[in-house]
Coordinates of C-alpha atoms and ligand atoms in Angstrom, one line a residue:
X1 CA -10.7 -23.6 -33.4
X2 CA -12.5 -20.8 -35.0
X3 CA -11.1 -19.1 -38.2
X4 CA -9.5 -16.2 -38.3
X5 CA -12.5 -14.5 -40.6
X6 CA -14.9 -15.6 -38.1
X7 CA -12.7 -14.3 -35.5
X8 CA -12.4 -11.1 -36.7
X9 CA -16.0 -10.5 -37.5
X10 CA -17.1 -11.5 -33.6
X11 CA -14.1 -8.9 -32.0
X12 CA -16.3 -6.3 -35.2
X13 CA -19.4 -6.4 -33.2
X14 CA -17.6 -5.8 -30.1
X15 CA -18.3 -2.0 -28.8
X16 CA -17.6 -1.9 -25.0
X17 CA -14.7 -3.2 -23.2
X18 CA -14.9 -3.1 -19.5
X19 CA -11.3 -3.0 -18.3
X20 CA -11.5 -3.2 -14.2
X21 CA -8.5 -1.7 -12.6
X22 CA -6.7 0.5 -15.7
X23 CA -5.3 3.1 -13.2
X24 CA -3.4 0.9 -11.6
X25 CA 0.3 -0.3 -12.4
X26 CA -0.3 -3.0 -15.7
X27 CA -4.0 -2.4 -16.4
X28 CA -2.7 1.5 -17.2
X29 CA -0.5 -0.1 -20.0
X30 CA -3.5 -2.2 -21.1
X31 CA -6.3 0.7 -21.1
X32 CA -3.9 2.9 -23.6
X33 CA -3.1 0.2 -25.5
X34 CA -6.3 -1.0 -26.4
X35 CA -7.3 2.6 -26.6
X36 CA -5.1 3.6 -29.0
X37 CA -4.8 0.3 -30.8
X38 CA -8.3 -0.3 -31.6
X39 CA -10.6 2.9 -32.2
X40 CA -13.5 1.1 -32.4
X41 CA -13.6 -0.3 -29.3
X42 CA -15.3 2.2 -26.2
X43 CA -12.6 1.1 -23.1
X44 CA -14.4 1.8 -20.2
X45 CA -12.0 2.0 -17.1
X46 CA -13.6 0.5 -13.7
X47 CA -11.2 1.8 -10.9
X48 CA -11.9 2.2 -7.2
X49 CA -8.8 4.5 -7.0
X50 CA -6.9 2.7 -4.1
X51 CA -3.4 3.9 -2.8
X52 CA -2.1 2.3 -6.0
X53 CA -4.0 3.8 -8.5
X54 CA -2.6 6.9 -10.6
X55 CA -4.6 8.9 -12.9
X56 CA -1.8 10.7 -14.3
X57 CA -1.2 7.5 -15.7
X58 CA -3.6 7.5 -18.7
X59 CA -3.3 11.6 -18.9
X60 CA -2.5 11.2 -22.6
X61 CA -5.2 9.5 -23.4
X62 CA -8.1 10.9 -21.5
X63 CA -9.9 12.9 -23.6
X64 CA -9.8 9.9 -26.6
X65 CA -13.4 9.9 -27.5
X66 CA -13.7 5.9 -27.3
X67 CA -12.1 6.2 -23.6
X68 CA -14.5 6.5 -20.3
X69 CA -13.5 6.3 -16.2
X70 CA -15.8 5.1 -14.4
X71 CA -14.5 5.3 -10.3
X72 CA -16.0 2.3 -8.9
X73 CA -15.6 -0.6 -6.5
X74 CA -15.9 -3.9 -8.3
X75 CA -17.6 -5.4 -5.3
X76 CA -20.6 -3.3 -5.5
X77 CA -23.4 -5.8 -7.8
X78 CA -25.5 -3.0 -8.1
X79 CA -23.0 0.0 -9.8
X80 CA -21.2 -3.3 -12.0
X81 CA -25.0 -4.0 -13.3
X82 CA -25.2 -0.1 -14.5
X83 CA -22.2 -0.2 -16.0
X84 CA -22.8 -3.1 -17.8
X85 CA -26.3 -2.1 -19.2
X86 CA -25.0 1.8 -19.6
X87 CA -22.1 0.8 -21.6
X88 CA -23.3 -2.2 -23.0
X89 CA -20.3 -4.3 -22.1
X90 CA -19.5 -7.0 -24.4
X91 CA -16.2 -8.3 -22.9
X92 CA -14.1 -7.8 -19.4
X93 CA -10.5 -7.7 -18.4
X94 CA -10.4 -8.0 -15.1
X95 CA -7.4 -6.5 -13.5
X96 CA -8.5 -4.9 -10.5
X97 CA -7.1 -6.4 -7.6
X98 CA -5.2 -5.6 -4.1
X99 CA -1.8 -6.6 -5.6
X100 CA 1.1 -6.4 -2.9
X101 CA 2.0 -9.6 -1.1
X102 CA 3.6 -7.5 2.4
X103 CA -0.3 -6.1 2.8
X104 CA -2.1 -8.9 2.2
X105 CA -0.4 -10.8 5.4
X106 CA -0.7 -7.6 7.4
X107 CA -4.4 -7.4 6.0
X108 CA -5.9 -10.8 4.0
X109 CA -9.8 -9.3 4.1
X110 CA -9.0 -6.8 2.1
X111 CA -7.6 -9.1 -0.5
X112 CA -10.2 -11.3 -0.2
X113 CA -12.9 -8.7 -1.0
X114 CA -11.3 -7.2 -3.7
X115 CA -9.5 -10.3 -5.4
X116 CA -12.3 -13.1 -4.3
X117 CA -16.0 -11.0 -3.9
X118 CA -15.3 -8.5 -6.8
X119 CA -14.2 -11.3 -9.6
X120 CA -17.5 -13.1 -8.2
X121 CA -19.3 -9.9 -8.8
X122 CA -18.0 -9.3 -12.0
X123 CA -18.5 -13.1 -12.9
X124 CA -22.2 -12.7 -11.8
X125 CA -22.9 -9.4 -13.3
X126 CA -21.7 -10.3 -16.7
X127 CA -24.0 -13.9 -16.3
X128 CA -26.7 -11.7 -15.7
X129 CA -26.3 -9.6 -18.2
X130 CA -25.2 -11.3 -21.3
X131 CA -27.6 -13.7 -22.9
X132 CA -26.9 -17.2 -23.0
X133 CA -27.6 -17.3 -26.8
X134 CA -25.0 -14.5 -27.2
X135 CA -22.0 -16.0 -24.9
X136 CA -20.0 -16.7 -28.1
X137 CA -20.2 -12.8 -28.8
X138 CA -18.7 -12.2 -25.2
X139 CA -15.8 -12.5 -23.1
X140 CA -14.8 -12.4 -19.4
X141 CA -10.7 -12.6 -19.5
X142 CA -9.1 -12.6 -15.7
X143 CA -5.7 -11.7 -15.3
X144 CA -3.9 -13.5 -13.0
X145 CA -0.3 -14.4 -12.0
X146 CA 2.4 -17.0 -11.8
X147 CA 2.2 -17.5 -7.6
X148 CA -1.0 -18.9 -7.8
X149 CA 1.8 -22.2 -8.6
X150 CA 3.4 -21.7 -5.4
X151 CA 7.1 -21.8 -5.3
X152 CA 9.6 -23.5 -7.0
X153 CA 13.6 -24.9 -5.8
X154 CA 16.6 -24.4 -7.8
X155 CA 16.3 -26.3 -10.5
X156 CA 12.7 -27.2 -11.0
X157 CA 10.8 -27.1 -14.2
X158 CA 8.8 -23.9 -15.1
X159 CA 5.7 -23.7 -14.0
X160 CA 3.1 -25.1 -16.9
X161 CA -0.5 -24.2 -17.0
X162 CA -1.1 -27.5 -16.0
X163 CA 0.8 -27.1 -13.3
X164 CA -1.8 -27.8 -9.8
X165 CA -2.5 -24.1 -7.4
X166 CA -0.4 -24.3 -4.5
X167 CA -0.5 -20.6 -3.3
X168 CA 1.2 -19.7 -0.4
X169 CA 0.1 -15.7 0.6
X170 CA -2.9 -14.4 1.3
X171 CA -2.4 -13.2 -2.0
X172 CA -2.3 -15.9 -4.0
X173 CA -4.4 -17.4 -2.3
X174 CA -6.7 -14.9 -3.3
X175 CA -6.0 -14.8 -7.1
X176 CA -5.8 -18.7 -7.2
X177 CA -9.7 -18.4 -5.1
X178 CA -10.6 -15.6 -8.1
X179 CA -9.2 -18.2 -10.8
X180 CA -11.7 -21.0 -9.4
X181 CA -14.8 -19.0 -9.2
X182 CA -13.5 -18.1 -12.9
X183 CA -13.6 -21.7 -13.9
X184 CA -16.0 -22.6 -12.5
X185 CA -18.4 -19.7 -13.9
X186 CA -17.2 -21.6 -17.3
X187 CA -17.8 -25.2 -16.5
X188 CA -21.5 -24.4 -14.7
X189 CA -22.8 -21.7 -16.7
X190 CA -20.7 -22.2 -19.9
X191 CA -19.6 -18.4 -19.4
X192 CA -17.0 -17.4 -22.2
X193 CA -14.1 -17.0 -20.1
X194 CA -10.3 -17.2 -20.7
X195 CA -7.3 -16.8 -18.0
X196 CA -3.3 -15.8 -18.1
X197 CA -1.0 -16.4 -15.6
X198 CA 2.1 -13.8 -15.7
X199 CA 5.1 -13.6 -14.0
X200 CA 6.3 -10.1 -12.6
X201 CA 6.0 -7.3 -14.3
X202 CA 8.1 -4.2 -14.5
X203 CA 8.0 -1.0 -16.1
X204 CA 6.7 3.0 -15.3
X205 CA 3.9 3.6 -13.4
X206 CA 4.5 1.4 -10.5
X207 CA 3.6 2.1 -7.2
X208 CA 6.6 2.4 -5.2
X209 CA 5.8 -0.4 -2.9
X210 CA 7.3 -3.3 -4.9
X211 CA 11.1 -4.4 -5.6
X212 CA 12.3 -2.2 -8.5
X213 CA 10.5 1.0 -7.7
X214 CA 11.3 1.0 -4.2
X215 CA 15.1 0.6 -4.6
X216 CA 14.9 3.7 -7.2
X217 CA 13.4 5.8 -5.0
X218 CA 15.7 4.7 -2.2
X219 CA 18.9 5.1 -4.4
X220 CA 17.9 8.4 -5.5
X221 CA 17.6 9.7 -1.7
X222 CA 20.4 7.4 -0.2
X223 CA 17.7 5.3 1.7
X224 CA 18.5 1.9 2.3
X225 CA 17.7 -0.9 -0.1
X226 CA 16.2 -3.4 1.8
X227 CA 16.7 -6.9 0.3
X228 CA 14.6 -9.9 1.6
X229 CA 16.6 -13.0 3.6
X230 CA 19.7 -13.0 1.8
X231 CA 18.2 -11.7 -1.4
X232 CA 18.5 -14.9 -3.0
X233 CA 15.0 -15.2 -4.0
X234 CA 14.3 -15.7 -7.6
X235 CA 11.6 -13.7 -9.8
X236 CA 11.0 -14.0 -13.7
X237 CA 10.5 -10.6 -15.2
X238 CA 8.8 -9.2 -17.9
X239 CA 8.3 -5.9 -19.3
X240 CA 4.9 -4.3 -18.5
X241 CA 4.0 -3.4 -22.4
X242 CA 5.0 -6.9 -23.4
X243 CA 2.4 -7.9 -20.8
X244 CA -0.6 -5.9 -22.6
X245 CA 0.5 -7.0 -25.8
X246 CA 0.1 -10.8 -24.9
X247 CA -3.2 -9.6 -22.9
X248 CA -4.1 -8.4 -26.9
X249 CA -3.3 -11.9 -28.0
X250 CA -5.3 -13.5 -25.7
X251 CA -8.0 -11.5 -26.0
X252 CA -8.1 -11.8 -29.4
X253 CA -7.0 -15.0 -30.5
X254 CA -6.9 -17.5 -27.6
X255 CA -9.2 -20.6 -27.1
X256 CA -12.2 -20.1 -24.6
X257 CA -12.1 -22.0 -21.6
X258 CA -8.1 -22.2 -21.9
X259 CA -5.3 -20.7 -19.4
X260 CA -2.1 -19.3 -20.7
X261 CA 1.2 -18.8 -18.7
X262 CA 2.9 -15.5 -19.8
X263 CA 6.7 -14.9 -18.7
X264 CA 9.4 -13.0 -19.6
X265 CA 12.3 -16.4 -20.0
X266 CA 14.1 -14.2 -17.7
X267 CA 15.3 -15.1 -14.2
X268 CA 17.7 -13.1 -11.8
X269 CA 18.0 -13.4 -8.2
X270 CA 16.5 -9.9 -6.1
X271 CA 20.1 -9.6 -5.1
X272 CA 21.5 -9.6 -8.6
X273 CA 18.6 -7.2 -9.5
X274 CA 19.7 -4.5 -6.8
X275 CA 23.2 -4.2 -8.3
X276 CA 21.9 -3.8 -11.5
X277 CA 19.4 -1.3 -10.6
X278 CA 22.0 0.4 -8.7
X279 CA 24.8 0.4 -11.9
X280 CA 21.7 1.9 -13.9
X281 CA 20.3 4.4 -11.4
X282 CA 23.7 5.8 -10.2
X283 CA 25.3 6.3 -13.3
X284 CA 21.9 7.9 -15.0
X285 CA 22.1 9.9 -11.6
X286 CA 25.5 10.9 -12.7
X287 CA 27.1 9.4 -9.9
X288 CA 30.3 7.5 -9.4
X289 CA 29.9 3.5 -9.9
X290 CA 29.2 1.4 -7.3
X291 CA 28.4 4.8 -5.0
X292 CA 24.8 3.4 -4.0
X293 CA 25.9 -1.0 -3.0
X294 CA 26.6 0.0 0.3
X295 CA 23.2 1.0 1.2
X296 CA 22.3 -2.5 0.5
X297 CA 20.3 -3.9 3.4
X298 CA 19.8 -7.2 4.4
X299 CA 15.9 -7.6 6.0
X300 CA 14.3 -10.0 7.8
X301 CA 12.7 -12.5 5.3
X302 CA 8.9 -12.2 4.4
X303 CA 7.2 -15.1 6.1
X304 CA 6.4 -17.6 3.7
X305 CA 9.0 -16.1 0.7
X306 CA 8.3 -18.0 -2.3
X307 CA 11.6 -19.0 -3.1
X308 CA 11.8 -19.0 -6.9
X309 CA 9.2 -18.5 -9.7
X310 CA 9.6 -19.2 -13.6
X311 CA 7.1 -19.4 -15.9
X312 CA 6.9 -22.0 -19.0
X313 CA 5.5 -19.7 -21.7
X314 CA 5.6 -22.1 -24.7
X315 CA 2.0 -22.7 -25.1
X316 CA 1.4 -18.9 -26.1
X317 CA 4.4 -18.7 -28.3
X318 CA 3.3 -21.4 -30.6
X319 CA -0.2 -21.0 -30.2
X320 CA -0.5 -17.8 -30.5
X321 CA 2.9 -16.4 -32.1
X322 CA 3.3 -13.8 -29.0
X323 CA 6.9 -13.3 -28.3
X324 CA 8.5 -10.2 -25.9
X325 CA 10.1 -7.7 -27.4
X326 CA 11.5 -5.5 -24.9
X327 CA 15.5 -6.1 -23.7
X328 CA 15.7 -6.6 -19.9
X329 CA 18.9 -3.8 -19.6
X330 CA 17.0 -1.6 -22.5
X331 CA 13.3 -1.7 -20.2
X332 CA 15.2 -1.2 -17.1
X333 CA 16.9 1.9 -18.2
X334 CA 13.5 3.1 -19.6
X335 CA 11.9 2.5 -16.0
X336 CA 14.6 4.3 -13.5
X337 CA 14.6 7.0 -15.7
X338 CA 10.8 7.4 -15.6
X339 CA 11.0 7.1 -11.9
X340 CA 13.9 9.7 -12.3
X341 CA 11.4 12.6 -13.5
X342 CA 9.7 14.8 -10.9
X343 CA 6.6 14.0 -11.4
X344 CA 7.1 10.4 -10.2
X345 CA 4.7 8.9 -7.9
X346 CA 6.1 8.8 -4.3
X347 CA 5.2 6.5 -1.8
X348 CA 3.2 7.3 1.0
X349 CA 3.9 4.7 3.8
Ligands
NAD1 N1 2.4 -6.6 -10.9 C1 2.7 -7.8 -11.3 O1 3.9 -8.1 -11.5 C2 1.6 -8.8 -11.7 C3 2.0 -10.0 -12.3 C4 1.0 -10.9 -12.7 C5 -0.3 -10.6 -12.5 N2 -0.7 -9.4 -11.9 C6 -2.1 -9.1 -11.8 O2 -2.4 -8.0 -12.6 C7 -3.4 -7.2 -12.0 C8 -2.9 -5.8 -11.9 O3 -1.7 -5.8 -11.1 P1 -1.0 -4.4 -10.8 O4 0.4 -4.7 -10.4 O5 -1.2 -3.5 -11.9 O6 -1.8 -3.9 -9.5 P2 -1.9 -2.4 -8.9 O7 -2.0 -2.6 -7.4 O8 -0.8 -1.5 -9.5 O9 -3.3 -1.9 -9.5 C9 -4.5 -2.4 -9.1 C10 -5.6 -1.4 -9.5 O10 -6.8 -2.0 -9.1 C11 -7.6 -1.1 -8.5 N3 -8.5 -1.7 -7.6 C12 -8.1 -2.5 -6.4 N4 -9.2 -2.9 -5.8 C13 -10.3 -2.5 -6.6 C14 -11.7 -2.7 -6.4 N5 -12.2 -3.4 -5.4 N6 -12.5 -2.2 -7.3 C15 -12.0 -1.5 -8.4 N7 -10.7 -1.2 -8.6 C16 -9.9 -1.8 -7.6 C17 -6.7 -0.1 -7.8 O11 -7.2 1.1 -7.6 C18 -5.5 -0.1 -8.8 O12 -5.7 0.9 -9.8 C19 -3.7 -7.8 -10.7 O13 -4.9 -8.6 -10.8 C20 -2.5 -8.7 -10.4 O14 -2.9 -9.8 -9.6 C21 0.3 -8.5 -11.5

């Protein structure tokens, strides 16, 4: 493994980051942090702006002078080769993506496209641009997520990072297909590349599409709160900045060639979630307790509901010394009442 002087003078030389997707929900969290973290660094923002993207998202930061947006589709070779030349990238985290599990089985192309032919382009782009003699000076870094490892029973072991892809939605599907080309970019080419594997995030900024987000919004305007099946399913959570601060880690410290599974050691069941979402958003609403649990709504199950997910994240604990910080009840409270503001993003389906 490299030192930590040697380390530190390769991240020196470093001047462009190219961070694909930074207006959407996690990759927001990432471009500020890096932003504001390391000055020396130019963070340029690739974003297509999709339905989930926000730029109000990075308002505070966009006029720092080592900050650029570039609005962009991933997909297109031609644009990714500017950017890289213009900007002189030197390393890629790779976020952009068609995220929501419901769309991709209404629409899989699009995820293909987006998840599968735009990591390719990247992938390609950045072998076409970086010299071979240089690759240790360079680093493509894909983030990814825990359902490439398909589903787990009650009971199971965590999923491990050698733990074999068996996705399930055109979703995962689609990550696990970006995760391949991502290997094998650094098996046949010897491309610097690393990969993490995280398990749900939650936090501000989401797009009020997925789990916690929606039942805010619905709780606020006495909607109802539509729970998958039985609500039974079981998702680990983790709190979006203690996602970009192990994206830091890796980044920085973690072995080329490697994966690491990041996860928040935190299990509930969606049902179990609701009523905690609903204690926090009606009493912060100033409502009596328990006002909102009868708009719970029982749904017909997603076809194919991955029944539980949990993450081992041992591997970048002692390896790397990353450990969360936030407390589940403490990030929750911070999330419903950044949904609670006005200015919250609404959604538009
Ligand atoms: N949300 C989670 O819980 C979670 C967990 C683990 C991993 N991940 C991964 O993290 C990444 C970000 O997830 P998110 O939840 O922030 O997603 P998101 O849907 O909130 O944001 C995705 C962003 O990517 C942009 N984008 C989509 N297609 C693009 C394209 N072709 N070209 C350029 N930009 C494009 C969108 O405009 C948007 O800003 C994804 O790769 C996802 O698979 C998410």
């Amino acid at each position: 493994m490299e030192d930590k002087e040697n380390t530190a003078l390769k991240w020196r030389s470093i001047s462009g980051i190219l961070i694909s997707g930074g207006y959407g929900f996690i990759g927001s969290h990432v471009v500020r942090h890096f932003v504001k973290k390391y000055p020396q660094y130019r963070i340029i923002n690739v974003d297509k702006l999709t339905y989930a993207a926000n730029p109000e998202y990075l308002k505070d930061i966009e006029n720092e002078s080592n900050y650029i947006f570039i609005q962009a589709d991933v997909c297109d070779y031609a644009k990714m080769e500017e950017i890289f030349r213009t900007y002189k990238i030197d390393a890629v985290i790779h976020l952009a993506a068609e995220s929501h599990v419901d769309r991709s089985i209404t629409d899989p192309f699009d995820f293909a496209r987006s998840n599968v032919m735009g990591t390719l382009t990247l992938l390609q782009t950045a072998k076409t641009c970086w010299k071979k003699e240089n690759y240790h000076k360079h680093l493509f870094y894909q983030i990814s997520t825990d359902e490439v490892y398909g589903a787990l029973h009650f009971g199971d072991d965590p999923f491990l990072e050698t733990t074999p892809y068996d996705p399930r939605s055109p979703y995962s599907a689609s990550k696990a297909s970006a995760d391949h080309f991502v290997r094998a970019f650094y098996h046949t080419y010897g491309l610097p590349v690393k990969i993490s594997n995280c398990s749900n995030n939650y936090g501000p900024c989401q797009y009020p599409e997925k789990l916690i987000p929606v039942i805010i919004h619905n709780i606020v305007k006495r909607k109802p709160l539509p729970v998958y099946g039985k609500g039974e399913n079981v998702r680990d959570w983790l709190y979006v900045e203690d996602h970009a601060c192990a994206i830091d880690l890796v980044f920085h410290n973690g072995r080329i060639g490697e994966t690491y599974n990041i996860g928040g050691d935190n299990e509930w069941q969606n049902i179990e979630l609701v009523r905690l979402l609903i204690e926090i958003t009606d009493r912060l609403l100033g409502r009596p307790p328990g006002d909102s649990l009868p708009l719970i709504s029982f749904v017909t199950d997603r076809p194919g509901h991955d029944l539980r997910y949990a993450i081992n994240a041992t591997k970048i604990k002692t390896e790397l010394g990353w450990q969360q910080q936030m407390n589940f009840r403490e990030g929750l409270e911070r999330t419903v009442a950044w949904y609670l503001r006005d200015s919250a993003p609404q959604p538009s389906l």
